């Protein structure tokens, strides 16, 4: 089927931005306007021709669309193919959302899917992030030859073009996310190698909690400053707030009085915990106001003066509070911070102008350097993690990052709290199966009436049953009450449904038939067997998978150049297994697989995450043009799906979707 959009849109990132229905509709629109334009379409023609597109035509005038494209694209005479048309549409849509004020921002770093697409940048923020990079990557063997970066130039964006800098920064924020053996670090990279680095860094950024919807490889290559800086700001934010949880900093229990409050504290976003910590210290300093944000509430620098006086009284100066000039007070505050050895990348002007990103970064640096909490952690049994709690925490993080990667309008910080009103789940369901949600009977947050939350969650359960989820004895009220195991069970089935639906939509392979877990299992085994290997996966909980050999063979089968076998270990010891696991995850992301598992999931053979990994590799492979598949090995995929998709579901695969229900 040569006209099928899955073939016409070869970029995996672009495919993930739209449903198949949306792509078909946009393809029809694109063909129509190109035909009306005499068969040739240039970038300069788009402002007039995109007037009928949703959001773009409604929210922006032709003059506004034209001005935006002139600012974003240097060559307006460039021919527009379908993929470029989609990219322009996404950027105009994001620009329209920003203009209409619909972009959701937090109290600090912007984190909506479209928030990083504003086409202006803050020079103060750029200087701050450059200073951060110069500090944290100064000893990196590859990057240090480019450092220090001069913040007054655009060198940051030039260096970021090969993808290595962002990969390294991700590993600083969350150590071990990327196996650095998978990064292409030659002095001069060819376009293919550079593209691999970009794909690796974007998929890895999603895996640590960044929202990268509407950011693609092309944006790095062309050095689009607002997009690159937006991603860097998210990565740095994750690094700075990494310690703001009870697992990393158990002393935070000092902020609350009992177990009930601890549970509430654990559900808060890191920046909210930072605010609570700041107010806790300010209360001890007898500061009478409450700080509710990192912008207007700290512009006069008074709160900072009181905070540093209580944390580092030995360096305090009476002149700080005595001065009436906010700019002078901010200057004295920063001098105080310097004396206590606190690294900071903010200026007095940034403070008085209320820059939320830089003020949050400043407070986070203070917390990291000296939090003023008791070293004697309260003995509270609530903090003692059982193996079940550890597993729940890992799955919560995986599902949370996956939902945020879908590009829903609501960014979530804690699955168990943020899904209780049902709205986030309805948004996710609509992304997975467009049109399935009846929005007329749904209530949008903030929801004051409890029964409205139950109504939302009842629809969530009803739709789950439509999608054939295993939901025995589950009601909407279970979600409202925050039943962790039931919520995880539902999300796992939703994530699995999404992957199977994506595979089914590749109709030129599946012929529209339902894809079952057994199809994925047999596809993987057939690919490995046809590559000449004897490795085999008996099920998704086959303990022999823990050494990583099978998945390395599978990745090599779908792309012979993907695996550098000289870097592979025997997978005998725990350390060798971990090395192979991190390498497998990084290679899969480098190819273009959007996955959210951890090395522990591979080592422990977590059957749910093993299934998603296998399905992601299969989906990536089947999306490649036929000639590319043939060059990677024998083209067996069509006949395989044609013969196996009616077979019975693998018993271990089917039980994985209902495990939590049976364990309730």
PDB file of C-alpha atoms in Angstrom, residues 435-655:
ATOM      1  CA  UNK A 435     -12.659   9.611  19.902  1.00  0.00           C
ATOM      2  CA  UNK A 436     -13.311   6.988  22.547  1.00  0.00           C
ATOM      3  CA  UNK A 437     -13.932   9.531  25.356  1.00  0.00           C
ATOM      4  CA  UNK A 438     -17.348  11.185  25.704  1.00  0.00           C
ATOM      5  CA  UNK A 439     -16.136  14.665  26.674  1.00  0.00           C
ATOM      6  CA  UNK A 440     -19.699  15.929  27.052  1.00  0.00           C
ATOM      7  CA  UNK A 441     -20.105  14.020  30.316  1.00  0.00           C
ATOM      8  CA  UNK A 442     -16.544  14.631  31.565  1.00  0.00           C
ATOM      9  CA  UNK A 443     -15.661  17.280  34.163  1.00  0.00           C
ATOM     10  CA  UNK A 444     -12.456  19.297  33.735  1.00  0.00           C
ATOM     11  CA  UNK A 445     -10.323  20.237  36.790  1.00  0.00           C
ATOM     12  CA  UNK A 446     -10.496  21.927  39.150  1.00  0.00           C
ATOM     13  CA  UNK A 447     -13.330  19.676  40.299  1.00  0.00           C
ATOM     14  CA  UNK A 448     -14.978  20.706  43.555  1.00  0.00           C
ATOM     15  CA  UNK A 449     -17.816  18.161  43.697  1.00  0.00           C
ATOM     16  CA  UNK A 450     -16.547  14.658  44.634  1.00  0.00           C
ATOM     17  CA  UNK A 451     -19.250  12.899  42.613  1.00  0.00           C
ATOM     18  CA  UNK A 452     -17.900  14.560  39.442  1.00  0.00           C
ATOM     19  CA  UNK A 453     -14.551  12.839  40.038  1.00  0.00           C
ATOM     20  CA  UNK A 454     -16.373   9.524  40.453  1.00  0.00           C
ATOM     21  CA  UNK A 455     -18.232  10.152  37.177  1.00  0.00           C
ATOM     22  CA  UNK A 456     -14.941  10.751  35.357  1.00  0.00           C
ATOM     23  CA  UNK A 457     -13.417   7.606  36.826  1.00  0.00           C
ATOM     24  CA  UNK A 458     -16.533   5.563  36.068  1.00  0.00           C
ATOM     25  CA  UNK A 459     -16.097   6.529  32.419  1.00  0.00           C
ATOM     26  CA  UNK A 460     -12.412   5.532  32.660  1.00  0.00           C
ATOM     27  CA  UNK A 461     -13.437   2.065  33.877  1.00  0.00           C
ATOM     28  CA  UNK A 462     -16.199   1.783  31.271  1.00  0.00           C
ATOM     29  CA  UNK A 463     -13.775   2.612  28.445  1.00  0.00           C
ATOM     30  CA  UNK A 464     -11.262   0.136  29.882  1.00  0.00           C
ATOM     31  CA  UNK A 465     -13.874  -2.587  29.575  1.00  0.00           C
ATOM     32  CA  UNK A 466     -14.574  -1.489  25.992  1.00  0.00           C
ATOM     33  CA  UNK A 467     -10.860  -1.971  25.319  1.00  0.00           C
ATOM     34  CA  UNK A 468     -11.084  -5.435  26.914  1.00  0.00           C
ATOM     35  CA  UNK A 469      -8.984  -4.635  29.972  1.00  0.00           C
ATOM     36  CA  UNK A 470      -9.184  -7.071  32.868  1.00  0.00           C
ATOM     37  CA  UNK A 471     -11.115  -4.962  35.411  1.00  0.00           C
ATOM     38  CA  UNK A 472     -12.847  -7.478  37.660  1.00  0.00           C
ATOM     39  CA  UNK A 473     -14.453  -5.820  40.698  1.00  0.00           C
ATOM     40  CA  UNK A 474     -12.925  -2.427  39.854  1.00  0.00           C
ATOM     41  CA  UNK A 475     -15.099   0.675  40.092  1.00  0.00           C
ATOM     42  CA  UNK A 476     -14.427   4.357  39.470  1.00  0.00           C
ATOM     43  CA  UNK A 477     -14.341   5.011  43.200  1.00  0.00           C
ATOM     44  CA  UNK A 478     -11.243   2.767  43.537  1.00  0.00           C
ATOM     45  CA  UNK A 479      -9.344   5.269  41.373  1.00  0.00           C
ATOM     46  CA  UNK A 480     -10.774   8.265  43.269  1.00  0.00           C
ATOM     47  CA  UNK A 481      -9.557   6.714  46.532  1.00  0.00           C
ATOM     48  CA  UNK A 482      -6.071   6.260  45.106  1.00  0.00           C
ATOM     49  CA  UNK A 483      -5.819   2.447  45.212  1.00  0.00           C
ATOM     50  CA  UNK A 484      -2.218   2.080  44.041  1.00  0.00           C
ATOM     51  CA  UNK A 485      -2.278  -1.501  42.782  1.00  0.00           C
ATOM     52  CA  UNK A 486      -5.484  -0.996  40.840  1.00  0.00           C
ATOM     53  CA  UNK A 487      -4.228   2.234  39.287  1.00  0.00           C
ATOM     54  CA  UNK A 488      -0.971   0.531  38.223  1.00  0.00           C
ATOM     55  CA  UNK A 489      -2.928  -2.444  36.854  1.00  0.00           C
ATOM     56  CA  UNK A 490      -5.072  -0.102  34.757  1.00  0.00           C
ATOM     57  CA  UNK A 491      -2.113   1.924  33.494  1.00  0.00           C
ATOM     58  CA  UNK A 492      -0.171  -1.190  32.538  1.00  0.00           C
ATOM     59  CA  UNK A 493      -3.078  -2.411  30.438  1.00  0.00           C
ATOM     60  CA  UNK A 494      -3.441   1.049  28.865  1.00  0.00           C
ATOM     61  CA  UNK A 495       0.263   1.174  28.002  1.00  0.00           C
ATOM     62  CA  UNK A 496       0.110  -2.359  26.558  1.00  0.00           C
ATOM     63  CA  UNK A 497      -3.052  -1.474  24.612  1.00  0.00           C
ATOM     64  CA  UNK A 498      -1.283   1.557  23.132  1.00  0.00           C
ATOM     65  CA  UNK A 499       1.629  -0.539  21.932  1.00  0.00           C
ATOM     66  CA  UNK A 500      -0.598  -3.262  20.454  1.00  0.00           C
ATOM     67  CA  UNK A 501      -2.755  -0.610  18.778  1.00  0.00           C
ATOM     68  CA  UNK A 502       0.316   1.003  17.205  1.00  0.00           C
ATOM     69  CA  UNK A 503       1.364  -2.377  15.852  1.00  0.00           C
ATOM     70  CA  UNK A 504      -2.129  -3.113  14.560  1.00  0.00           C
ATOM     71  CA  UNK A 505      -2.178   0.250  12.761  1.00  0.00           C
ATOM     72  CA  UNK A 506       0.752  -0.900  10.645  1.00  0.00           C
ATOM     73  CA  UNK A 507      -1.870  -2.494   8.396  1.00  0.00           C
ATOM     74  CA  UNK A 508       0.575  -3.319   5.630  1.00  0.00           C
ATOM     75  CA  UNK A 509       2.083  -5.842   8.078  1.00  0.00           C
ATOM     76  CA  UNK A 510      -0.844  -6.945  10.239  1.00  0.00           C
ATOM     77  CA  UNK A 511      -3.581  -6.652   7.585  1.00  0.00           C
ATOM     78  CA  UNK A 512      -5.740  -5.016  10.248  1.00  0.00           C
ATOM     79  CA  UNK A 513      -5.778  -8.078  12.512  1.00  0.00           C
ATOM     80  CA  UNK A 514      -5.421  -7.834  16.259  1.00  0.00           C
ATOM     81  CA  UNK A 515      -1.839  -8.175  17.448  1.00  0.00           C
ATOM     82  CA  UNK A 516      -1.430 -10.437  20.480  1.00  0.00           C
ATOM     83  CA  UNK A 517       1.447 -10.843  22.919  1.00  0.00           C
ATOM     84  CA  UNK A 518       2.294 -14.184  21.297  1.00  0.00           C
ATOM     85  CA  UNK A 519       2.759 -12.427  17.939  1.00  0.00           C
ATOM     86  CA  UNK A 520       5.375 -10.137  19.469  1.00  0.00           C
ATOM     87  CA  UNK A 521       7.132 -13.095  21.118  1.00  0.00           C
ATOM     88  CA  UNK A 522       7.249 -15.138  17.915  1.00  0.00           C
ATOM     89  CA  UNK A 523       8.317 -12.158  15.805  1.00  0.00           C
ATOM     90  CA  UNK A 524      11.304 -11.581  18.106  1.00  0.00           C
ATOM     91  CA  UNK A 525      12.281 -15.263  18.098  1.00  0.00           C
ATOM     92  CA  UNK A 526      11.977 -15.470  14.310  1.00  0.00           C
ATOM     93  CA  UNK A 527      14.128 -12.356  13.789  1.00  0.00           C
ATOM     94  CA  UNK A 528      16.868 -13.728  16.052  1.00  0.00           C
ATOM     95  CA  UNK A 529      16.701 -17.204  14.492  1.00  0.00           C
ATOM     96  CA  UNK A 530      16.902 -15.816  10.946  1.00  0.00           C
ATOM     97  CA  UNK A 531      20.004 -13.837  11.898  1.00  0.00           C
ATOM     98  CA  UNK A 532      21.781 -17.135  12.568  1.00  0.00           C
ATOM     99  CA  UNK A 533      21.607 -17.150  16.367  1.00  0.00           C
ATOM    100  CA  UNK A 534      20.375 -19.978  18.594  1.00  0.00           C
ATOM    101  CA  UNK A 535      19.095 -17.592  21.293  1.00  0.00           C
ATOM    102  CA  UNK A 536      15.396 -17.929  22.092  1.00  0.00           C
ATOM    103  CA  UNK A 537      12.904 -16.312  24.458  1.00  0.00           C
ATOM    104  CA  UNK A 538      10.445 -18.861  25.872  1.00  0.00           C
ATOM    105  CA  UNK A 539       8.200 -16.196  27.405  1.00  0.00           C
ATOM    106  CA  UNK A 540       8.371 -12.620  28.630  1.00  0.00           C
ATOM    107  CA  UNK A 541       9.383 -13.904  32.055  1.00  0.00           C
ATOM    108  CA  UNK A 542      12.104 -16.240  30.820  1.00  0.00           C
ATOM    109  CA  UNK A 543      14.847 -15.909  33.451  1.00  0.00           C
ATOM    110  CA  UNK A 544      17.554 -16.544  30.843  1.00  0.00           C
ATOM    111  CA  UNK A 545      16.813 -13.028  29.515  1.00  0.00           C
ATOM    112  CA  UNK A 546      18.580 -11.487  32.507  1.00  0.00           C
ATOM    113  CA  UNK A 547      22.032 -11.738  30.888  1.00  0.00           C
ATOM    114  CA  UNK A 548      20.884  -9.528  27.988  1.00  0.00           C
ATOM    115  CA  UNK A 549      22.119 -11.829  25.228  1.00  0.00           C
ATOM    116  CA  UNK A 550      18.748 -12.325  23.543  1.00  0.00           C
ATOM    117  CA  UNK A 551      17.978  -8.615  23.263  1.00  0.00           C
ATOM    118  CA  UNK A 552      21.465  -7.841  21.991  1.00  0.00           C
ATOM    119  CA  UNK A 553      20.908 -10.506  19.317  1.00  0.00           C
ATOM    120  CA  UNK A 554      17.485  -9.021  18.516  1.00  0.00           C
ATOM    121  CA  UNK A 555      18.842  -5.478  18.189  1.00  0.00           C
ATOM    122  CA  UNK A 556      21.643  -6.771  15.985  1.00  0.00           C
ATOM    123  CA  UNK A 557      19.090  -8.645  13.871  1.00  0.00           C
ATOM    124  CA  UNK A 558      16.976  -5.541  13.197  1.00  0.00           C
ATOM    125  CA  UNK A 559      20.041  -3.341  12.647  1.00  0.00           C
ATOM    126  CA  UNK A 560      23.387  -5.138  12.179  1.00  0.00           C
ATOM    127  CA  UNK A 561      25.425  -2.011  12.948  1.00  0.00           C
ATOM    128  CA  UNK A 562      23.544  -1.282  16.200  1.00  0.00           C
ATOM    129  CA  UNK A 563      25.590  -3.498  18.534  1.00  0.00           C
ATOM    130  CA  UNK A 564      29.330  -3.216  19.079  1.00  0.00           C
ATOM    131  CA  UNK A 565      29.978  -6.770  20.245  1.00  0.00           C
ATOM    132  CA  UNK A 566      33.384  -5.865  21.635  1.00  0.00           C
ATOM    133  CA  UNK A 567      31.546  -3.930  24.365  1.00  0.00           C
ATOM    134  CA  UNK A 568      29.235  -6.803  25.337  1.00  0.00           C
ATOM    135  CA  UNK A 569      29.947  -8.816  28.504  1.00  0.00           C
ATOM    136  CA  UNK A 570      29.169 -12.489  29.165  1.00  0.00           C
ATOM    137  CA  UNK A 571      26.359 -11.466  31.499  1.00  0.00           C
ATOM    138  CA  UNK A 572      27.386 -13.871  34.262  1.00  0.00           C
ATOM    139  CA  UNK A 573      27.868 -11.587  37.260  1.00  0.00           C
ATOM    140  CA  UNK A 574      25.390  -8.968  38.435  1.00  0.00           C
ATOM    141  CA  UNK A 575      27.729  -6.207  37.254  1.00  0.00           C
ATOM    142  CA  UNK A 576      28.047  -7.777  33.786  1.00  0.00           C
ATOM    143  CA  UNK A 577      24.265  -8.134  33.559  1.00  0.00           C
ATOM    144  CA  UNK A 578      23.846  -4.485  34.493  1.00  0.00           C
ATOM    145  CA  UNK A 579      26.381  -3.383  31.867  1.00  0.00           C
ATOM    146  CA  UNK A 580      24.534  -5.335  29.183  1.00  0.00           C
ATOM    147  CA  UNK A 581      21.149  -4.030  30.373  1.00  0.00           C
ATOM    148  CA  UNK A 582      22.178  -0.362  30.228  1.00  0.00           C
ATOM    149  CA  UNK A 583      23.731  -0.948  26.804  1.00  0.00           C
ATOM    150  CA  UNK A 584      20.536  -2.604  25.489  1.00  0.00           C
ATOM    151  CA  UNK A 585      18.325   0.256  26.703  1.00  0.00           C
ATOM    152  CA  UNK A 586      20.582   2.915  25.202  1.00  0.00           C
ATOM    153  CA  UNK A 587      20.872   1.123  21.850  1.00  0.00           C
ATOM    154  CA  UNK A 588      17.082   0.717  21.646  1.00  0.00           C
ATOM    155  CA  UNK A 589      16.584   4.418  22.351  1.00  0.00           C
ATOM    156  CA  UNK A 590      19.317   5.294  19.878  1.00  0.00           C
ATOM    157  CA  UNK A 591      17.449   3.410  17.144  1.00  0.00           C
ATOM    158  CA  UNK A 592      14.244   5.295  17.954  1.00  0.00           C
ATOM    159  CA  UNK A 593      12.399   3.204  20.542  1.00  0.00           C
ATOM    160  CA  UNK A 594      10.506   5.185  23.169  1.00  0.00           C
ATOM    161  CA  UNK A 595      10.913   3.027  26.278  1.00  0.00           C
ATOM    162  CA  UNK A 596      10.687   3.690  30.002  1.00  0.00           C
ATOM    163  CA  UNK A 597      12.216   0.635  31.648  1.00  0.00           C
ATOM    164  CA  UNK A 598      15.253   0.565  33.942  1.00  0.00           C
ATOM    165  CA  UNK A 599      18.239  -1.829  33.899  1.00  0.00           C
ATOM    166  CA  UNK A 600      16.694  -3.517  36.959  1.00  0.00           C
ATOM    167  CA  UNK A 601      13.647  -4.440  34.886  1.00  0.00           C
ATOM    168  CA  UNK A 602      15.874  -6.379  32.490  1.00  0.00           C
ATOM    169  CA  UNK A 603      18.058  -7.956  35.162  1.00  0.00           C
ATOM    170  CA  UNK A 604      15.040  -9.035  37.241  1.00  0.00           C
ATOM    171  CA  UNK A 605      13.074  -9.962  34.078  1.00  0.00           C
ATOM    172  CA  UNK A 606      10.043  -7.788  34.783  1.00  0.00           C
ATOM    173  CA  UNK A 607       7.710  -9.394  32.255  1.00  0.00           C
ATOM    174  CA  UNK A 608       5.627  -6.257  31.718  1.00  0.00           C
ATOM    175  CA  UNK A 609       8.635  -4.129  30.857  1.00  0.00           C
ATOM    176  CA  UNK A 610      10.192  -6.951  28.810  1.00  0.00           C
ATOM    177  CA  UNK A 611       7.016  -7.029  26.722  1.00  0.00           C
ATOM    178  CA  UNK A 612       7.061  -3.261  26.137  1.00  0.00           C
ATOM    179  CA  UNK A 613      10.749  -3.378  25.164  1.00  0.00           C
ATOM    180  CA  UNK A 614      10.172  -6.180  22.657  1.00  0.00           C
ATOM    181  CA  UNK A 615       7.060  -4.503  21.235  1.00  0.00           C
ATOM    182  CA  UNK A 616       8.908  -1.174  20.905  1.00  0.00           C
ATOM    183  CA  UNK A 617      11.728  -2.805  18.932  1.00  0.00           C
ATOM    184  CA  UNK A 618       9.179  -4.592  16.749  1.00  0.00           C
ATOM    185  CA  UNK A 619       7.240  -1.360  16.142  1.00  0.00           C
ATOM    186  CA  UNK A 620      10.411   0.524  15.235  1.00  0.00           C
ATOM    187  CA  UNK A 621      11.500  -2.195  12.804  1.00  0.00           C
ATOM    188  CA  UNK A 622       8.140  -2.549  11.067  1.00  0.00           C
ATOM    189  CA  UNK A 623       7.941   1.215  10.515  1.00  0.00           C
ATOM    190  CA  UNK A 624      11.128   1.170   8.447  1.00  0.00           C
ATOM    191  CA  UNK A 625      10.748   1.260   4.653  1.00  0.00           C
ATOM    192  CA  UNK A 626      10.728  -2.247   3.159  1.00  0.00           C
ATOM    193  CA  UNK A 627      14.100  -1.820   1.469  1.00  0.00           C
ATOM    194  CA  UNK A 628      15.663  -0.879   4.822  1.00  0.00           C
ATOM    195  CA  UNK A 629      14.160  -3.966   6.444  1.00  0.00           C
ATOM    196  CA  UNK A 630      15.566  -6.164   3.712  1.00  0.00           C
ATOM    197  CA  UNK A 631      19.036  -4.720   4.215  1.00  0.00           C
ATOM    198  CA  UNK A 632      18.766  -5.535   7.911  1.00  0.00           C
ATOM    199  CA  UNK A 633      18.028  -9.214   7.269  1.00  0.00           C
ATOM    200  CA  UNK A 634      15.340 -11.394   5.762  1.00  0.00           C
ATOM    201  CA  UNK A 635      11.977  -9.683   5.376  1.00  0.00           C
ATOM    202  CA  UNK A 636       9.855 -12.107   7.328  1.00  0.00           C
ATOM    203  CA  UNK A 637       7.567  -9.744   9.184  1.00  0.00           C
ATOM    204  CA  UNK A 638       4.532  -9.808   6.891  1.00  0.00           C
ATOM    205  CA  UNK A 639       4.217 -13.584   6.699  1.00  0.00           C
ATOM    206  CA  UNK A 640       4.878 -13.905  10.425  1.00  0.00           C
ATOM    207  CA  UNK A 641       2.029 -11.625  11.459  1.00  0.00           C
ATOM    208  CA  UNK A 642      -0.232 -13.129   8.832  1.00  0.00           C
ATOM    209  CA  UNK A 643       0.197 -16.601  10.280  1.00  0.00           C
ATOM    210  CA  UNK A 644       0.395 -15.927  14.002  1.00  0.00           C
ATOM    211  CA  UNK A 645      -2.104 -13.206  14.762  1.00  0.00           C
ATOM    212  CA  UNK A 646      -4.972 -15.689  15.206  1.00  0.00           C
ATOM    213  CA  UNK A 647      -3.031 -17.906  17.595  1.00  0.00           C
ATOM    214  CA  UNK A 648      -3.818 -18.134  21.282  1.00  0.00           C
ATOM    215  CA  UNK A 649      -2.247 -15.578  23.550  1.00  0.00           C
ATOM    216  CA  UNK A 650       0.868 -16.690  25.411  1.00  0.00           C
ATOM    217  CA  UNK A 651      -0.184 -17.690  28.905  1.00  0.00           C
ATOM    218  CA  UNK A 652       2.517 -15.675  30.593  1.00  0.00           C
ATOM    219  CA  UNK A 653       1.814 -12.653  28.462  1.00  0.00           C
ATOM    220  CA  UNK A 654      -1.891 -12.724  29.143  1.00  0.00           C
ATOM    221  CA  UNK A 655      -1.452 -13.153  32.862  1.00  0.00           C
TER     222      UNK A 655
END
